[in-house]
Coordinates of N, CA, C and O in Angstrom, one line a residue:
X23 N -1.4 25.5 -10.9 CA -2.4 25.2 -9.9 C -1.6 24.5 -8.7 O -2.0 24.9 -7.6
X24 N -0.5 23.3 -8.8 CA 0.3 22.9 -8.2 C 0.8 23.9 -7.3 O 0.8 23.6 -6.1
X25 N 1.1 24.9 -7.5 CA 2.3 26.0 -6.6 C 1.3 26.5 -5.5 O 1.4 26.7 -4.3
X26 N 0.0 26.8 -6.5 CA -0.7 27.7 -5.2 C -1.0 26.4 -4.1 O -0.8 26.6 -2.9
X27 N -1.6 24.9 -4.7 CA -2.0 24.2 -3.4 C -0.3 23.9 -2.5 O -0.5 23.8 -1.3
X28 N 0.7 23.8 -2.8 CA 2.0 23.9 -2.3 C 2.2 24.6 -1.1 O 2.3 24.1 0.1
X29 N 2.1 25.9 -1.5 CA 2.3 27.2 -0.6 C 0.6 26.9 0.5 O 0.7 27.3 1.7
X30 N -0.1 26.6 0.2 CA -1.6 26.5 0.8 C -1.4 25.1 2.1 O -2.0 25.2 3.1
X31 N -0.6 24.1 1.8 CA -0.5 22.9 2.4 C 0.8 22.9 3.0 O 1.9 22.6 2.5
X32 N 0.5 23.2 4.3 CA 1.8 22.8 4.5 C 2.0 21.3 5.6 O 1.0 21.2 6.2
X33 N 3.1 20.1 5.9 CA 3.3 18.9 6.1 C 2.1 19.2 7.5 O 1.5 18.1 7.6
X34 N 1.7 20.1 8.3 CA 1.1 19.9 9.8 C -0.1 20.1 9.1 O -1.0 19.5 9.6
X35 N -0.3 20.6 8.0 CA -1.9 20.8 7.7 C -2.6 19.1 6.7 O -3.7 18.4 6.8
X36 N -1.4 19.1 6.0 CA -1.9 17.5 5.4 C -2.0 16.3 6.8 O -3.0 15.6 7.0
X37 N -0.8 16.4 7.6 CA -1.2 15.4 8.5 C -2.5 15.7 9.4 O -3.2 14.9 10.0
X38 N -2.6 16.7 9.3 CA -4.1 17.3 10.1 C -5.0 16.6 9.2 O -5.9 15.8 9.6
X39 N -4.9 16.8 8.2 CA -6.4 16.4 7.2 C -6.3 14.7 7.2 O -7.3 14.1 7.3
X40 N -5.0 14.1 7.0 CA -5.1 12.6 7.1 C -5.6 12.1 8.3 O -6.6 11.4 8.2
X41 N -5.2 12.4 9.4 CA -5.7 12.0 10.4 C -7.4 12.3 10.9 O -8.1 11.6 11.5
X42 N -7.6 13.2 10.4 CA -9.3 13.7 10.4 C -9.7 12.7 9.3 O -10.6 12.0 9.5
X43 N -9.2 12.7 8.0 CA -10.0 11.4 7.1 C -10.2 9.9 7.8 O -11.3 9.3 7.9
X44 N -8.7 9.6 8.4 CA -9.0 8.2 8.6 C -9.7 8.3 10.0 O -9.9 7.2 10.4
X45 N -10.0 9.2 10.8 CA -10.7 9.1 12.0 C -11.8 9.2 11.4 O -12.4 8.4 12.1
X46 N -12.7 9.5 10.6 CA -13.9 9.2 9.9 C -14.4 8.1 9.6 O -15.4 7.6 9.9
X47 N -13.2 7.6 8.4 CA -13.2 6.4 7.5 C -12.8 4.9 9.1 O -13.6 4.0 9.4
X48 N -12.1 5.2 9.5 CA -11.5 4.2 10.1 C -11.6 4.2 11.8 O -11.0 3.2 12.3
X49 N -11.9 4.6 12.2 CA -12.0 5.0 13.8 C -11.3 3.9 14.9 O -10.6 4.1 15.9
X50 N -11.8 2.8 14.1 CA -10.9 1.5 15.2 C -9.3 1.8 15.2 O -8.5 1.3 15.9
X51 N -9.1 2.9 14.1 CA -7.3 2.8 14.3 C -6.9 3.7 15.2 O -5.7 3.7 15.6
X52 N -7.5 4.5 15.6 CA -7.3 5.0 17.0 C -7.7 4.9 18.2 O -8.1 5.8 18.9
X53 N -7.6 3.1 18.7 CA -8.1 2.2 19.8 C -6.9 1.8 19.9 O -6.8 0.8 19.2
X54 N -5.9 2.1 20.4 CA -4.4 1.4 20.8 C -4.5 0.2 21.5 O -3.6 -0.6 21.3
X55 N -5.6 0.0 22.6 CA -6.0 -1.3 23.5 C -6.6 -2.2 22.8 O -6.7 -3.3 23.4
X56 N -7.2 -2.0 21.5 CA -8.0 -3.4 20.7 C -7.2 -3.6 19.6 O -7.4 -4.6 18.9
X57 N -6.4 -2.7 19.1 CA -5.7 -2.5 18.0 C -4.2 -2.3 18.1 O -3.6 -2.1 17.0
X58 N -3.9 -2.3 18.7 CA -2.4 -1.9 18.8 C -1.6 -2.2 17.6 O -0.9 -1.1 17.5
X59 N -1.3 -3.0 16.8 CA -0.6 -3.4 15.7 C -1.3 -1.9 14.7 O -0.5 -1.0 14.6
X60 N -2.5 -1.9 14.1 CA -3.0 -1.5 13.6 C -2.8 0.6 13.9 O -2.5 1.6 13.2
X61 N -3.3 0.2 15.4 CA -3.0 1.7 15.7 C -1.0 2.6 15.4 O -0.8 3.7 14.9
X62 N 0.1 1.5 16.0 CA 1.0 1.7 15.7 C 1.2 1.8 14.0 O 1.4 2.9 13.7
X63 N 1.2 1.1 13.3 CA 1.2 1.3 11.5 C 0.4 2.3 10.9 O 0.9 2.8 9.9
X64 N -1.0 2.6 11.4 CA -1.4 3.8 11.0 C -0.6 4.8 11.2 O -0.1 5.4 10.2
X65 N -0.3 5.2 12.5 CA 0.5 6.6 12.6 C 2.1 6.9 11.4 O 2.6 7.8 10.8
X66 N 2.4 5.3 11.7 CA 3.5 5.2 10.9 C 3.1 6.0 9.3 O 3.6 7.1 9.1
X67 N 2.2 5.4 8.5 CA 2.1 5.5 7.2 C 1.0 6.9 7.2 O 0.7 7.3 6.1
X68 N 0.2 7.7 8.5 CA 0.3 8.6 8.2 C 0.7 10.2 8.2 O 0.3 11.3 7.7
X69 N 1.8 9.7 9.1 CA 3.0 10.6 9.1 C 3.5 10.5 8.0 O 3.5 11.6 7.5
X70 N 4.4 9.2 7.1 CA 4.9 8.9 6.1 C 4.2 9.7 5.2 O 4.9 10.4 4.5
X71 N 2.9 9.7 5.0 CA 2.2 9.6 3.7 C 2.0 10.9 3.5 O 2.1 11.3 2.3
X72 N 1.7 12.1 4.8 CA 1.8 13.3 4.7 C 3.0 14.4 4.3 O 3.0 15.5 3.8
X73 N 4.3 13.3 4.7 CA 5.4 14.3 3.9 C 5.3 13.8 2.2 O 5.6 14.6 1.3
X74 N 5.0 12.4 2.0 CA 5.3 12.0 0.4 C 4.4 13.1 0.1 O 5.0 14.2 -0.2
X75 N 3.3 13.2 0.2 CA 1.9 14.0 -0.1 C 2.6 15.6 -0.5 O 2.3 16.3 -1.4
X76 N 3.3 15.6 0.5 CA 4.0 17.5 0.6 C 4.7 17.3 -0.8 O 4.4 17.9 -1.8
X77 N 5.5 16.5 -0.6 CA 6.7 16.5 -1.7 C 5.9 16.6 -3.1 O 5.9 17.5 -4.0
X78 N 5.3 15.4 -3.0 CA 4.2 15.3 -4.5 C 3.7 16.5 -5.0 O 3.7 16.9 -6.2
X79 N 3.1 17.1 -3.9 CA 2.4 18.9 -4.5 C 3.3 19.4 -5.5 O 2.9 19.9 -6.5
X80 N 4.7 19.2 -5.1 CA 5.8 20.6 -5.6 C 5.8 19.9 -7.3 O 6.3 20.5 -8.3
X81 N 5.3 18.5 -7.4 CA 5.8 17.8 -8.9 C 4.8 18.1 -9.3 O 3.9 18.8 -8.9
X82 N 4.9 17.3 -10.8 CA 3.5 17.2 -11.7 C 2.8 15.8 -11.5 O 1.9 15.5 -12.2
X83 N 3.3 15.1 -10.4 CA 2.9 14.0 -10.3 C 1.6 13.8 -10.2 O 1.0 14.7 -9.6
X84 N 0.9 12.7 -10.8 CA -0.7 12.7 -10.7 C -1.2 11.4 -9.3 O -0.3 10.6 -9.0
X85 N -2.2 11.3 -8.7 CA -2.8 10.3 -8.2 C -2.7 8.8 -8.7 O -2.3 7.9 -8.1
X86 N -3.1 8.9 -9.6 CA -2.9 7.6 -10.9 C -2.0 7.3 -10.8 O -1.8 6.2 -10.4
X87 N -0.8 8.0 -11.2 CA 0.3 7.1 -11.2 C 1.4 6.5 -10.1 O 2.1 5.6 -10.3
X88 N 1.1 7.4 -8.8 CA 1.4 6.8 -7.4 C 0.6 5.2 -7.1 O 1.1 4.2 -6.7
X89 N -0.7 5.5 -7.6 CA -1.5 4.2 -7.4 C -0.9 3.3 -8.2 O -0.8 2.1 -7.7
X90 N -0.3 3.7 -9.5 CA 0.2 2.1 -10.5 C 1.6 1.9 -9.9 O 2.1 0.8 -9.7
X91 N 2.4 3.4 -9.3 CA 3.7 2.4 -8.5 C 3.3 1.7 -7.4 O 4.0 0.8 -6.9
X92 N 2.4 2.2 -6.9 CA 1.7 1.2 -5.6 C 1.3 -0.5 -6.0 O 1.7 -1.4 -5.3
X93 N 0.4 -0.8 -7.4 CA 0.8 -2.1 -7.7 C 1.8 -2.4 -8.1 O 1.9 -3.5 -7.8
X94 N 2.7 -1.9 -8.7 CA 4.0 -2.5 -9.3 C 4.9 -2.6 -7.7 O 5.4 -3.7 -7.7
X95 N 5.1 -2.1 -7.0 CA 5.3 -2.5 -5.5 C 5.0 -4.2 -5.2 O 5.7 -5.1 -5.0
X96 N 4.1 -4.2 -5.3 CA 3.3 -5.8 -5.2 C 3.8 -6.9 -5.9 O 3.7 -8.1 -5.5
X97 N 4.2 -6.3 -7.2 CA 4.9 -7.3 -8.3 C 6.4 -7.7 -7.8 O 6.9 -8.8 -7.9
X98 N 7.1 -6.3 -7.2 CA 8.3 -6.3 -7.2 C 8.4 -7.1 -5.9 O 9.5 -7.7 -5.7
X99 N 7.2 -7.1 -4.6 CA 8.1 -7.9 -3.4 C 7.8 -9.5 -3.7 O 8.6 -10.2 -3.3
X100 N 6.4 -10.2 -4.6 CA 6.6 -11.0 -4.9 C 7.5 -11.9 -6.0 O 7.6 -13.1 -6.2
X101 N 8.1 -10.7 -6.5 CA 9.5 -11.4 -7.3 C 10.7 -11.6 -6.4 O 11.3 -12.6 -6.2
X102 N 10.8 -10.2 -5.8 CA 12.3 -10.2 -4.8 C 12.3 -11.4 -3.8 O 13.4 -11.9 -3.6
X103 N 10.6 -12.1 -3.0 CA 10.8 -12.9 -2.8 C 11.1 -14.1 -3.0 O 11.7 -14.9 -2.4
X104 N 10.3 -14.3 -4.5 CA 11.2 -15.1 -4.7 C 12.5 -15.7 -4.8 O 12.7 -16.9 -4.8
X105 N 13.3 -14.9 -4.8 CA 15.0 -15.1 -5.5 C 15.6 -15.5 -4.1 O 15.7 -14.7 -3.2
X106 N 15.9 -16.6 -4.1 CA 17.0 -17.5 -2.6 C 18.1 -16.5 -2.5 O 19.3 -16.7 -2.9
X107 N 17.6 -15.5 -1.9 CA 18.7 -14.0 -1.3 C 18.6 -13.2 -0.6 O 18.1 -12.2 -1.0
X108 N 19.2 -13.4 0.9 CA 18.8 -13.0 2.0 C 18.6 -11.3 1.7 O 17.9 -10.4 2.3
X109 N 19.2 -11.1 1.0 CA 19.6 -9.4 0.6 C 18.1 -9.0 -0.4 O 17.3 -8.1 -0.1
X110 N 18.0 -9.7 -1.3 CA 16.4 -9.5 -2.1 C 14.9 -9.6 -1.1 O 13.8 -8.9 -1.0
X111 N 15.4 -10.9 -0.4 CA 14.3 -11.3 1.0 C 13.9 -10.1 1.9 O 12.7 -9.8 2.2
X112 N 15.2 -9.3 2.4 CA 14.9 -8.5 2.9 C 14.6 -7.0 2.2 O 14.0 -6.2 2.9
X113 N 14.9 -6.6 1.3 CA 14.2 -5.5 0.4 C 13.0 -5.8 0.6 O 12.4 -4.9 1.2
X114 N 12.3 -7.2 -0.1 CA 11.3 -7.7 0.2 C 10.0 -7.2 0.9 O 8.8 -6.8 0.7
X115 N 10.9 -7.5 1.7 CA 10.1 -7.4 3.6 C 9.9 -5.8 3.7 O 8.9 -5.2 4.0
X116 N 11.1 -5.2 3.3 CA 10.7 -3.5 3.5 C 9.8 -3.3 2.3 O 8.8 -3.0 3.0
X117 N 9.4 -3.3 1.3 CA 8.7 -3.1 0.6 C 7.7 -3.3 1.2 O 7.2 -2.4 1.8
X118 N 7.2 -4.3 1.3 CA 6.1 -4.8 1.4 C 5.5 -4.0 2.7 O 4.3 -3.7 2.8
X119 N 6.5 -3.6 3.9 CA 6.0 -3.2 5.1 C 5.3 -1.9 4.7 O 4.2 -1.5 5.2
X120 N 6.5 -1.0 3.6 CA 6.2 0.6 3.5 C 5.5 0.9 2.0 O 5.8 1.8 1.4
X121 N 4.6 0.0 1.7 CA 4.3 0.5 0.3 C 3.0 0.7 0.8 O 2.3 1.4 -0.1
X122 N 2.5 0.5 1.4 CA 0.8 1.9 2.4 C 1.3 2.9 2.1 O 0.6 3.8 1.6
X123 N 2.8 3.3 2.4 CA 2.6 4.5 2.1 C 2.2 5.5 0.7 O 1.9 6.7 0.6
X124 N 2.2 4.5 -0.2 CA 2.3 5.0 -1.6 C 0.4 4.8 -1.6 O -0.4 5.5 -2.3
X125 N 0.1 4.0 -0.8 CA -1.7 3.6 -1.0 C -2.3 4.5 0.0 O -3.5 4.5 -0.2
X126 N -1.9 5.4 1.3 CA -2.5 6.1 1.7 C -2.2 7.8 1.3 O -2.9 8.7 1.7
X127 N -1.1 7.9 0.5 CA -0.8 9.4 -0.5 C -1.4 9.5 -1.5 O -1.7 10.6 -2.0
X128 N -1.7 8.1 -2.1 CA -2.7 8.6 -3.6 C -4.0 9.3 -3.3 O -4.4 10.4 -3.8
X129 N -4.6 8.6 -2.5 CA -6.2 9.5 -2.7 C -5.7 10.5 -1.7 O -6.0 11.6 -2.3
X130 N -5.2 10.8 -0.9 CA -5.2 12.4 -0.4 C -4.4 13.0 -1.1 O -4.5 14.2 -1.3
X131 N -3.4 12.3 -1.7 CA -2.8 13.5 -2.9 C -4.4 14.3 -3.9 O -4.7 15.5 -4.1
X132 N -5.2 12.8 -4.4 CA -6.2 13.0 -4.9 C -7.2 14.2 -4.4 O -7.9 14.9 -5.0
X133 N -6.9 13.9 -3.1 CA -8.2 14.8 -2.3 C -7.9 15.9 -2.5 O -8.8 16.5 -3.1
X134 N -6.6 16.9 -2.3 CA -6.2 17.5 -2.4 C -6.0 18.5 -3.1 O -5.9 19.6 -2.6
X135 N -5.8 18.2 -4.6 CA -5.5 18.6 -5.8 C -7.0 18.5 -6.2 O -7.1 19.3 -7.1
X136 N -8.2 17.8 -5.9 CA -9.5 17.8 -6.4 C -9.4 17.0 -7.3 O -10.2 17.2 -8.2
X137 N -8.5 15.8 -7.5 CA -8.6 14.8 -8.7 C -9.1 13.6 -8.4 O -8.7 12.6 -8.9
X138 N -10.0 13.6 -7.7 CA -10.6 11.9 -7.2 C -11.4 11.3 -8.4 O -12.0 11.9 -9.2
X139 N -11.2 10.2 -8.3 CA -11.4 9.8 -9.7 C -12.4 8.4 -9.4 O -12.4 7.9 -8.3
X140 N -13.6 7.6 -10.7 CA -13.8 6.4 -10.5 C -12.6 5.7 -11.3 O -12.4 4.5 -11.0
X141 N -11.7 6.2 -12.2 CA -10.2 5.2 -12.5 C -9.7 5.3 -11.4 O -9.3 4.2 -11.0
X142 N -9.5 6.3 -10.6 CA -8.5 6.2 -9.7 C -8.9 5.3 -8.9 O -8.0 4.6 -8.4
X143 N -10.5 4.8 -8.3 CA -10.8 3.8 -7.2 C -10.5 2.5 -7.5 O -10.2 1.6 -6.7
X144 N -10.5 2.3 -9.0 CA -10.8 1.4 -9.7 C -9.1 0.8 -9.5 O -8.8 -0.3 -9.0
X145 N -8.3 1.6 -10.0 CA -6.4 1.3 -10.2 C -6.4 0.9 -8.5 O -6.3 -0.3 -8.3
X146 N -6.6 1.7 -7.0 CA -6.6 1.3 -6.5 C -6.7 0.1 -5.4 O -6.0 -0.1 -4.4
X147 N -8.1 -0.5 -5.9 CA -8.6 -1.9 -6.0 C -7.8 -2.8 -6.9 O -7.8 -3.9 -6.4
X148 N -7.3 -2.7 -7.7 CA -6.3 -3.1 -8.2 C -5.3 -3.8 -8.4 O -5.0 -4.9 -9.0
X149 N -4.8 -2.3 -7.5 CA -3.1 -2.0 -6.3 C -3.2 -3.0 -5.4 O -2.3 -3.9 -5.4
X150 N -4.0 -3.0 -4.8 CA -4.3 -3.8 -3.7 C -4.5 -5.2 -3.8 O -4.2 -6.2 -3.1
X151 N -4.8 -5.0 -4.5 CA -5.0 -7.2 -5.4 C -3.6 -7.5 -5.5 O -3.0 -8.3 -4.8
X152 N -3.1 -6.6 -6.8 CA -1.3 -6.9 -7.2 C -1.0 -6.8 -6.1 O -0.8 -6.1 -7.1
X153 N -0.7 -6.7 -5.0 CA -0.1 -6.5 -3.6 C -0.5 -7.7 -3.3 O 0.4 -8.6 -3.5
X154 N -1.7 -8.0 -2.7 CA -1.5 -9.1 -2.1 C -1.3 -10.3 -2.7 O -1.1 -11.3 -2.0
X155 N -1.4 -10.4 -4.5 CA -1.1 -11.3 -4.9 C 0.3 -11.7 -4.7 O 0.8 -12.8 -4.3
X156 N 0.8 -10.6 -5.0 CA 2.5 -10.4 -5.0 C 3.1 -11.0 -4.2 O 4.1 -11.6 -4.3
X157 N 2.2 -11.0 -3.1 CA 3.0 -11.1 -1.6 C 2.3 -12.8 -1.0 O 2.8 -13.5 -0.1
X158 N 1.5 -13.0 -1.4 CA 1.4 -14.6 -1.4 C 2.3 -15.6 -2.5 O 3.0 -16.6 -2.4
X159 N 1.9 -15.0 -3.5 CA 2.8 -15.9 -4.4 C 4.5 -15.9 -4.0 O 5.2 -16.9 -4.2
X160 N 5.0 -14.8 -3.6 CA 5.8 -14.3 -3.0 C 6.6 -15.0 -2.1 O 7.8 -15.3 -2.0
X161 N 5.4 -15.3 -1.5 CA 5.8 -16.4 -0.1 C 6.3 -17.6 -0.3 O 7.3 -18.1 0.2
X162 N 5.1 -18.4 -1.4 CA 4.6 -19.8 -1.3 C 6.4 -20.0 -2.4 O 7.3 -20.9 -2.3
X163 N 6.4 -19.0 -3.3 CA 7.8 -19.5 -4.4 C 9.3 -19.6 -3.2 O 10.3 -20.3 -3.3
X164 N 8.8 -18.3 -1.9 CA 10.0 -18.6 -1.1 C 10.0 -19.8 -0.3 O 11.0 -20.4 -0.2
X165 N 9.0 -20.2 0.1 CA 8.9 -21.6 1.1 C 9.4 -22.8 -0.1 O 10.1 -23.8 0.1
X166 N 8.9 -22.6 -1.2 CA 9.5 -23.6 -2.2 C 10.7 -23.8 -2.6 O 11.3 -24.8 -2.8
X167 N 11.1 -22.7 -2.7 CA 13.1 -22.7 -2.3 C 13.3 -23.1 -1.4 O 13.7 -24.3 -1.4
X168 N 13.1 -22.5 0.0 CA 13.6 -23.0 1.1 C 13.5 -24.7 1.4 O 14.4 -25.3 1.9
X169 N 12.1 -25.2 1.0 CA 11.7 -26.4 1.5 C 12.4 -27.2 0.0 O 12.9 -28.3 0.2
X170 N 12.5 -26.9 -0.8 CA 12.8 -28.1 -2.1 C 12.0 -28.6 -1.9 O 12.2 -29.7 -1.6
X171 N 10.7 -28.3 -2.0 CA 9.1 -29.4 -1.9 C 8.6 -28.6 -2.8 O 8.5 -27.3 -2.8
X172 N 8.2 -29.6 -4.0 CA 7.7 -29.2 -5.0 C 6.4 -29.1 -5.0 O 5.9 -28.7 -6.0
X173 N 5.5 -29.6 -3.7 CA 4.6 -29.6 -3.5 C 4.2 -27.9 -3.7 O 3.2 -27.5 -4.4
X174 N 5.0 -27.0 -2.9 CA 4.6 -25.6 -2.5 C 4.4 -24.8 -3.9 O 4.0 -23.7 -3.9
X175 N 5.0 -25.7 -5.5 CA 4.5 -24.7 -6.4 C 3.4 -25.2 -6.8 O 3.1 -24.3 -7.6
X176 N 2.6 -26.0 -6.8 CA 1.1 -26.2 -6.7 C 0.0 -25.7 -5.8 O -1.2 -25.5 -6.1
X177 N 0.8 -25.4 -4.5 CA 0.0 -24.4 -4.1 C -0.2 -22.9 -4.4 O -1.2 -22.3 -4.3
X178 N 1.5 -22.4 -5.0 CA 0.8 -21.4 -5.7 C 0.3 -21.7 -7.0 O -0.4 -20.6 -7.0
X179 N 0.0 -22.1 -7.9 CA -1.0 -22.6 -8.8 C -2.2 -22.7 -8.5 O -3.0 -22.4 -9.4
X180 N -2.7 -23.3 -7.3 CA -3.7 -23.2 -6.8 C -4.6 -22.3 -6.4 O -5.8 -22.1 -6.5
X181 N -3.4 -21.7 -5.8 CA -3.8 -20.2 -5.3 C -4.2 -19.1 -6.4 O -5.1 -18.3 -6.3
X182 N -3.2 -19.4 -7.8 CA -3.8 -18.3 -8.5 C -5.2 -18.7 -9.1 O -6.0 -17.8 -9.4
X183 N -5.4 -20.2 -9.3 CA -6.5 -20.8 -10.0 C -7.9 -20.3 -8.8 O -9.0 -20.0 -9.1
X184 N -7.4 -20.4 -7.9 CA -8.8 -20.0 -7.2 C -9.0 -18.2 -6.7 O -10.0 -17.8 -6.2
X185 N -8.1 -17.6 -6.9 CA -8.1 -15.9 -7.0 C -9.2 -15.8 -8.2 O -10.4 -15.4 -8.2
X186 N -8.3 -16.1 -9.2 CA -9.1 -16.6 -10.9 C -10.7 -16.2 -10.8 O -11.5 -15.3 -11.2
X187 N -10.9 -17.5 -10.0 CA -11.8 -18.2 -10.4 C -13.1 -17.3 -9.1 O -14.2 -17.7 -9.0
X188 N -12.6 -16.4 -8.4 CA -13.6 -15.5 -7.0 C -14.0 -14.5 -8.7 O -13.3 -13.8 -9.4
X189 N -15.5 -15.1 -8.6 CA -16.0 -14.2 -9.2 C -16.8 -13.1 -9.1 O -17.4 -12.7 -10.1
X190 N -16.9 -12.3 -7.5 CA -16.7 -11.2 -6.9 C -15.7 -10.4 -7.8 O -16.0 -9.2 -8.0
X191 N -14.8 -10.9 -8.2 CA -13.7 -9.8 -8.9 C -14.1 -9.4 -10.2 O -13.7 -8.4 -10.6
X192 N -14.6 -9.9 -10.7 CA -15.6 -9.6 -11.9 C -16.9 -9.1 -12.0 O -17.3 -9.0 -13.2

């Protein structure tokens, strides 16, 4: 099934369809004058996301599992930031900038292939928590190296006790 959507998709036709999804879904990201940050990073990640997308076709790769490296992404920049190393710090920082791309390939990979899933919505909500957990805790363990203020690991304690405790997430 893989080969025929392969040969069927080619990189101008997926970025055609990404860009028509998120002009549906998202419309403010093609306002460059109210959005500019926003507008500039969309194009980025969905250019990016349309070649990962191409490549993905040719594997057996599933939606699901792009979504779980997309949280484990989240784990990995909140640890790398931690570690007092300008060389980890900055992996870091790239991670964290380019792992949309792994969160806007899963569901159009999904779309694609016809595998949309309620696990798959579900891992992606997730993704997205491990991400930003990652990347706060991430921070608050790096300002706590930098500063030697022991104060900043109470704030992440804090932080996790009150994430915890948003019982929206439940």
């Amino acid at each position: 099934r893989n080969h025929i959507l392969t040969f069927m998709n080619t990189v101008k036709d997926l970025r055609k369809q990404q860009y028509n999804y998120r002009r549906e879904v998202f419309p403010y990201l093609f306002d460059f004058i109210r959005n500019p940050y926003s507008f500039l990073k969309a194009r980025f990640l969905m250019e990016t996301s349309a070649i990962l997308v191409w490549f993905l076709l040719k594997t057996n790769i599933k939606p699901n599992t792009v979504t779980v490296i997309y949280g484990l992404a989240g784990i990995a920049t909140g640890i790398l930031l931690s570690i007092p190393n300008n060389y980890t710090i900055f992996i870091a920082l790239v991670i964290a900038f380019t792992k949309g791309i792994l969160d806007w390939s899963d569901g159009h990979l999904a779309r694609v292939t016809g595998r949309t899933s309620l696990t798959g919505h579900i891992l992606d909500v997730y993704g997205a928590t491990l991400n930003s957990l990652g990347l706060q805790i991430g921070l608050g363990l790096y300002v706590a190296n930098r500063t030697e203020a022991i104060f900043y690991y109470y704030l992440v304690i804090l932080l996790l006790f009150f994430r915890a405790s948003y019982l929206l997430f439940f």
